[in-house]
Amino acid sequence: MRSPLTALHVVQPGDGGVARVVTDVIAAQLDLGMRVAVACPPGTPLALAAGARGAEVHPWRAGREPGPRLVAESRRVAALVDLVRPDLVHAHSAKAGLAARIAVRGRIPTVYQPHAWSFEAVDGVTGALARRWERWAARWTDRVVCVSEAERRRGEHAGVRAPWSVIHNGVDARRFTAGPGRAAARAALGLPPTAPLVVCVGRLCRQKGQDVLLDAWPAVLARVPDARLVLVGDGPEAEALRRAAAGLCVPAAAPSAGLAPAAGLSPGTGPGPRAAAGLRTASGPGPRPGPRTAAAAGTATASRTAAAPCGAADRAVTFAGAVTDTAPWYRAADLVVQPSRWEGMALAPLEAMAGGRPVLLTDVDGARESLPPGQEAHCLVRPDDPAALADALTALLRRPVLREALGRRAQQHVLRRFDVRRANAALADVYREVTAAPRHRHELGEPISQ
């Protein structure tokens, strides 16, 4: 009798959307009877979830960025390969892809899933080195799995030559279609019962663009004074974002909408726009935004220049921190926004749409593929453009009937095209193909030229 397939997932980061995707993959593979091992940073949501589902979890204390510890991190992966003896290694995201492919070097079938290309996060010399590495490492990769056609095209354009599979991210719709309605969700979370509510779910970091969202928010408040914004997540820019949001208060003439401090929610703690917060503003992939209008820039600056920190009842922006379940926050929202600078295909918008909520996205990789056809005019804006983001947010917040229609169609779209079971079945096919293919000796050589 043939023994079950053994997969070793090497993962960094152990939180956020990547961790949620990998958790779903692990669960599906265990259900198929596979032996599944996971190497990831210990104590992370992924480590805890994988262990709870019955996977073998091995601590891999790897940082997010390449650095002096890369050699030791790669040696640890090599030791785990010797220990686990997998039939296949699946590396998730750039750092794991770097360490795992250095460790394995094509000796066993290797699948690499970038979850957004590393060279989109950096520019200049660092970006050139990242592209050069991805081209070189392709020789040690049996399959590159991209989460969108746009991500695949971007890799090809960068000179990465490898066998490709495109498998869109999927969601377990049952998590987001069931549960209490908007009013009950807001009551449970301590959110205002009637105020127009925008929710942004994601790691608080430059990639996700929450600084752009905060830069846009004064212009939204000028036109929708009782609007509220909730940022769900944590990350390296958390304190800078809190400082930037501290002076964003609900205008005195706006109704309080019954806002009460929710358990675990925190206001900002100091003044300053995103430039003062020390956040970079260079654009990610996609079309370069045009210059902001003087009026939009002046509104944003004037709203915060002399602002004092708000009281809990007056703050327009709330920080929810990291949460174990994002579904209640989507249910509470009127609109979900994802102002990313770059992506492969963001998971949060798919989750929000599965719950019947309209989404507003920046036009980065995967965004157009995730939206229902025809929603681009309402639900897509240029990245890193606060004025355009503010205009689109305002337009949607002022049109509740349109929002409901967009949300209903988005839910049907996700249920039809982005079911997690379909994604996991496609990945199982990839595993069968790469483990059945004959092995070839991978020679070292010069990187493939662009």
XYZ file of C-alpha atoms in Angstrom:
450
model
C 0.000 0.000 0.000
C 1.370 3.411 -0.973
C 2.189 5.682 1.967
C 0.451 9.089 2.106
C 2.162 12.088 0.568
C 4.205 14.173 3.010
C 4.380 17.951 2.520
C 6.617 20.361 4.406
C 5.331 23.949 4.382
C 8.004 26.569 5.102
C 6.284 29.815 6.011
C 7.261 33.354 6.970
C 5.149 35.293 8.033
C 3.154 33.322 10.557
C 0.320 35.837 10.701
C -1.955 37.843 8.418
C -3.448 36.718 5.141
C -0.617 34.308 4.293
C -1.159 32.468 7.567
C -4.905 32.223 6.913
C -4.320 30.828 3.429
C -1.801 28.265 4.678
C -4.095 27.246 7.546
C -6.863 26.430 5.054
C -4.410 24.477 2.879
C -3.177 22.460 5.856
C -6.705 21.576 6.934
C -7.616 20.379 3.432
C -4.449 18.309 3.108
C -4.984 16.632 6.464
C -8.535 15.800 5.398
C -7.051 14.081 2.326
C -4.952 11.879 4.600
C -1.653 13.604 3.858
C 1.105 13.961 6.393
C 1.639 17.689 6.852
C 4.560 19.412 8.556
C 4.867 23.169 9.027
C 8.013 25.194 9.714
C 7.113 28.692 10.876
C 7.927 31.200 13.616
C 6.799 29.758 16.973
C 3.897 31.270 18.883
C 2.353 32.811 15.777
C -1.302 32.360 14.762
C -0.202 29.912 12.071
C 1.802 27.773 14.495
C -1.131 27.594 16.898
C -3.732 26.900 14.205
C -1.631 24.258 12.448
C -0.979 22.434 15.692
C -4.647 22.533 16.640
C -5.536 20.919 13.320
C -3.079 18.056 13.776
C -0.123 19.125 11.645
C 3.457 18.614 12.794
C 4.707 22.074 13.767
C 8.446 22.769 13.831
C 9.774 26.088 15.152
C 11.575 28.125 12.509
C 12.778 31.387 14.011
C 13.133 33.355 10.824
C 12.747 37.090 10.434
C 10.814 38.702 7.607
C 13.829 40.316 5.951
C 17.047 38.792 4.575
C 20.002 39.437 6.849
C 22.978 37.916 8.643
C 20.834 35.081 10.024
C 19.890 33.787 6.564
C 22.599 31.108 6.589
C 21.431 29.747 9.932
C 17.782 29.944 8.819
C 18.569 27.977 5.659
C 20.492 25.370 7.634
C 17.507 24.941 9.911
C 15.289 24.275 6.887
C 17.835 21.729 5.601
C 17.813 19.998 8.994
C 14.006 19.878 8.975
C 14.024 18.374 5.485
C 16.318 15.621 6.778
C 14.065 15.113 9.796
C 10.670 15.177 8.075
C 11.791 13.584 4.793
C 8.988 15.196 2.800
C 7.928 14.246 -0.690
C 7.553 17.954 -1.435
C 8.540 21.333 0.037
C 6.101 24.238 -0.327
C 7.655 27.634 0.482
C 5.310 30.560 1.148
C 6.366 34.214 0.631
C 9.729 35.681 -0.275
C 11.763 34.955 2.856
C 10.681 31.332 3.086
C 11.211 30.984 -0.662
C 14.745 32.295 -0.274
C 15.748 30.085 2.677
C 13.978 26.927 1.519
C 15.347 26.985 -2.017
C 18.880 27.640 -0.771
C 18.447 24.662 1.575
C 16.857 22.227 -0.883
C 18.422 23.332 -4.206
C 16.078 21.187 -6.267
C 16.913 17.874 -4.592
C 13.216 17.240 -3.918
C 10.128 18.726 -5.580
C 9.763 22.364 -4.577
C 6.720 24.613 -4.917
C 7.141 28.340 -4.343
C 4.208 30.664 -3.699
C 5.283 34.325 -3.472
C 1.955 35.749 -2.189
C 3.148 39.040 -3.854
C 6.626 39.453 -5.292
C 9.432 40.604 -3.019
C 10.749 43.087 -5.586
C 7.488 45.049 -5.416
C 8.243 45.978 -1.811
C 11.560 47.692 -2.575
C 13.183 49.773 -5.288
C 16.648 50.787 -6.396
C 19.538 48.402 -5.796
C 17.567 46.269 -3.345
C 14.754 45.791 -5.835
C 17.230 44.840 -8.580
C 18.836 42.272 -6.281
C 15.434 40.827 -5.403
C 14.567 40.405 -9.096
C 17.966 38.854 -9.781
C 17.459 36.361 -6.949
C 13.978 35.368 -8.128
C 15.310 34.738 -11.636
C 18.181 32.660 -10.296
C 16.124 30.612 -7.841
C 13.636 29.620 -10.523
C 16.022 26.789 -11.492
C 15.345 25.232 -8.081
C 11.569 25.561 -8.403
C 9.350 22.858 -9.869
C 6.283 25.106 -9.820
C 5.616 28.753 -9.018
C 2.056 29.156 -7.738
C 0.638 32.659 -8.195
C -2.625 33.827 -6.675
C -3.594 35.958 -9.690
C -2.857 36.234 -13.380
C -1.563 39.733 -12.721
C 0.996 38.353 -10.252
C 2.114 35.767 -12.809
C 2.487 38.410 -15.520
C 4.525 40.584 -13.181
C 6.879 37.689 -12.471
C 7.284 36.933 -16.169
C 7.948 40.600 -16.885
C 10.692 40.537 -14.227
C 12.377 37.652 -16.055
C 11.330 34.764 -13.804
C 11.291 31.660 -16.023
C 9.571 28.718 -14.353
C 6.541 26.446 -14.733
C 3.534 28.446 -13.504
C 0.170 27.674 -11.974
C -2.369 30.371 -11.124
C -4.593 29.418 -8.196
C -6.753 32.237 -6.902
C -7.052 32.606 -3.161
C -10.201 31.028 -1.798
C -12.341 31.567 1.274
C -14.482 29.293 3.410
C -17.739 31.092 2.755
C -19.457 29.400 5.705
C -17.383 31.523 8.076
C -18.671 34.749 6.570
C -22.220 34.059 5.377
C -23.488 32.828 8.762
C -23.729 34.869 11.950
C -25.526 37.928 13.294
C -26.451 40.917 11.172
C -24.865 44.356 11.100
C -26.692 45.792 14.120
C -25.917 42.820 16.360
C -22.286 42.746 15.243
C -21.854 46.436 16.069
C -23.473 46.021 19.470
C -21.165 43.114 20.304
C -18.093 45.076 19.236
C -19.122 48.334 20.949
C -19.340 50.191 17.628
C -21.791 53.003 16.792
C -25.154 51.573 15.731
C -25.977 54.000 12.909
C -22.829 55.826 11.796
C -21.448 55.057 8.319
C -18.687 52.579 9.149
C -15.618 51.763 7.040
C -13.445 48.809 8.077
C -9.901 48.070 6.924
C -8.466 44.635 7.796
C -4.759 43.998 7.363
C -1.309 44.098 8.869
C -0.378 47.648 9.826
C 2.523 48.112 7.451
C 3.540 50.107 4.411
C 2.295 47.471 1.969
C -1.299 47.719 3.154
C -1.439 51.509 2.789
C -3.310 52.466 5.957
C -1.269 55.700 6.023
C -2.842 56.647 2.688
C -6.261 55.897 4.146
C -5.609 58.162 7.140
C -4.392 60.865 4.777
C -7.700 60.596 2.913
C -9.924 60.503 5.984
C -10.137 64.283 6.734
C -11.629 64.830 3.271
C -14.152 62.056 3.959
C -15.107 63.645 7.294
C -15.563 67.015 5.601
C -18.320 65.479 3.458
C -19.614 62.642 5.680
C -19.088 64.118 9.168
C -20.401 61.131 11.157
C -18.294 58.532 9.290
C -16.165 56.199 11.387
C -13.110 54.172 10.415
C -11.866 51.002 12.130
C -8.398 49.570 11.441
C -8.249 45.869 12.309
C -4.771 44.391 12.668
C -1.356 45.063 14.145
C 2.108 45.526 12.739
C 5.281 47.592 12.630
C 3.529 50.860 11.720
C 0.920 50.646 14.483
C 2.291 53.418 16.684
C 3.006 55.754 13.783
C -0.521 55.256 12.492
C -2.000 55.922 15.936
C -0.081 59.175 16.112
C -1.298 60.123 12.643
C -4.910 59.368 13.604
C -4.910 61.089 16.988
C -6.182 64.413 15.670
C -8.846 62.939 13.391
C -11.974 63.804 15.361
C -15.631 63.715 14.474
C -16.603 67.350 13.716
C -18.412 69.038 16.596
C -21.606 69.412 14.552
C -21.740 65.693 13.707
C -23.951 63.372 15.779
C -22.093 61.092 18.164
C -23.980 58.076 16.743
C -23.806 56.358 20.088
C -20.097 55.566 19.912
C -18.866 53.831 23.034
C -15.329 52.606 23.700
C -15.206 48.882 22.879
C -13.175 46.474 24.946
C -9.651 46.260 23.586
C -10.041 49.184 21.194
C -7.615 52.055 21.403
C -7.527 55.637 20.123
C -4.494 57.343 18.670
C -1.977 58.987 20.966
C -0.409 61.921 19.167
C -0.566 64.298 16.176
C 0.866 64.225 12.705
C 0.074 63.269 9.097
C 1.708 60.283 7.467
C 4.788 62.232 6.395
C 5.402 63.302 9.997
C 4.829 59.727 11.113
C 7.868 58.663 9.145
C 6.005 56.484 6.622
C 7.361 56.140 3.097
C 5.042 57.298 0.354
C 6.626 55.789 -2.747
C 4.132 53.988 -4.929
C 3.928 50.235 -5.243
C 2.994 48.437 -8.463
C 0.252 49.594 -10.771
C -0.193 52.971 -12.422
C 1.586 55.886 -10.840
C -0.850 58.324 -9.230
C -1.015 61.875 -10.395
C -0.311 64.796 -8.066
C -2.830 65.515 -5.347
C -4.924 68.588 -5.853
C -4.061 71.590 -3.728
C -7.555 71.594 -2.283
C -7.376 67.954 -1.214
C -3.907 68.379 0.247
C -4.932 71.539 2.048
C -8.005 69.886 3.548
C -5.978 66.975 4.870
C -3.258 69.187 6.290
C -5.581 71.765 7.836
C -7.655 69.062 9.529
C -4.656 67.830 11.466
C -2.194 70.668 11.845
C -3.507 72.079 15.105
C -5.651 69.130 16.152
C -5.494 67.846 19.695
C -6.046 64.159 20.489
C -9.737 63.247 20.499
C -11.725 61.886 23.386
C -13.043 58.337 23.049
C -16.520 59.522 22.059
C -15.174 61.921 19.425
C -12.495 59.901 17.662
C -13.172 59.181 14.010
C -10.633 56.347 13.812
C -10.505 53.277 16.057
C -7.716 50.701 16.260
C -9.005 47.203 16.990
C -5.601 45.521 17.122
C -4.983 41.929 16.061
C -8.063 39.701 16.201
C -8.509 35.941 15.901
C -11.721 36.227 13.869
C -12.243 38.948 11.278
C -15.814 37.932 10.383
C -17.595 40.086 13.024
C -15.774 43.196 11.780
C -16.904 42.607 8.209
C -20.480 42.090 9.427
C -20.353 45.409 11.275
C -19.099 47.346 8.244
C -20.984 49.352 5.657
C -17.901 49.297 3.437
C -14.547 47.467 3.553
C -11.486 49.209 2.116
C -8.067 47.795 1.144
C -5.714 50.662 0.145
C -2.687 48.437 -0.607
C 0.410 49.544 -2.491
C 1.064 46.034 -3.820
C -0.496 42.566 -3.526
C -0.700 39.189 -5.216
C -4.409 38.915 -4.489
C -5.510 40.241 -1.110
C -7.543 37.819 1.018
C -9.450 40.361 3.125
C -11.583 41.712 0.247
C -12.636 38.162 -0.672
C -13.645 37.541 2.935
C -15.593 40.793 3.079
C -17.395 40.074 -0.183
C -18.237 36.549 1.017
C -20.067 38.271 3.878
C -22.023 40.458 1.459
C -20.051 43.663 1.984
C -18.941 45.978 -0.831
C -15.210 46.621 -1.075
C -13.076 49.520 -2.274
C -9.656 48.454 -3.563
C -6.577 50.029 -5.039
C -5.680 48.892 -8.553
C -2.832 46.532 -7.634
C -2.221 42.932 -8.697
C -5.247 40.720 -8.142
C -7.720 43.517 -7.441
C -9.455 43.499 -10.828
C -9.577 39.693 -10.817
C -11.221 39.610 -7.408
C -13.981 42.138 -8.168
C -17.230 41.206 -9.939
C -17.235 42.415 -13.557
C -18.549 45.953 -13.862
C -17.720 47.116 -10.318
C -14.417 48.760 -11.224
C -15.959 52.221 -11.670
C -17.202 52.265 -8.088
C -14.734 50.001 -6.303
C -11.253 50.587 -7.783
C -8.896 53.564 -7.372
C -5.241 54.258 -8.075
C -2.784 53.220 -5.355
C -1.147 55.833 -3.152
C -3.665 58.540 -4.116
C -5.440 59.924 -1.005
C -7.618 62.347 -2.973
C -8.993 59.627 -5.269
C -9.499 57.323 -2.291
C -11.410 60.011 -0.393
C -13.649 60.703 -3.375
C -14.495 57.022 -3.833
C -15.118 56.477 -0.112
C -17.409 59.505 0.029
C -19.355 58.442 -3.050
C -20.026 54.975 -1.620
C -20.843 56.170 1.896
C -23.452 58.564 0.480
C -25.232 55.835 -1.529
C -26.508 53.058 0.773
C -28.730 51.479 -1.884
C -25.775 51.170 -4.247
C -23.625 49.688 -1.466
C -26.208 47.003 -0.732
C -26.470 46.111 -4.420
C -22.697 45.935 -4.797
C -22.449 43.765 -1.690
C -25.086 41.285 -2.859
C -23.440 40.866 -6.242
C -19.992 40.589 -4.655
C -21.190 37.787 -2.405
C -22.607 35.816 -5.335
C -19.358 36.361 -7.234
C -17.149 35.056 -4.425
C -19.347 32.055 -3.697
C -19.191 31.118 -7.369
C -15.491 31.744 -8.113
C -13.428 31.834 -4.909
C -14.467 28.812 -2.874
C -11.538 27.553 -0.802
C -12.339 23.950 -1.734
C -11.708 24.726 -5.390
C -8.382 26.387 -4.560
C -7.246 23.451 -2.436
C -8.248 20.927 -5.113
C -6.185 22.840 -7.683
C -3.181 22.837 -5.331
C -3.563 19.072 -4.806
C -3.338 18.669 -8.588
C -0.101 20.686 -8.601
C 1.364 18.444 -5.892
C 0.518 15.314 -7.879
C 2.090 16.739 -11.025
C 5.383 17.852 -9.468
C 5.894 14.700 -7.398
C 5.187 12.474 -10.416
C 7.574 14.318 -12.752
C 11.120 12.948 -13.244
C 13.821 14.783 -11.307
C 16.453 16.798 -13.184
C 19.807 17.916 -11.922
C 19.782 21.694 -11.481
C 23.066 23.288 -12.521
C 24.291 26.560 -11.112
C 24.773 29.363 -13.617
C 24.157 32.980 -14.330
C 20.710 34.395 -13.561
C 18.272 34.455 -16.435
C 18.518 37.860 -18.061
C 15.451 40.078 -18.118
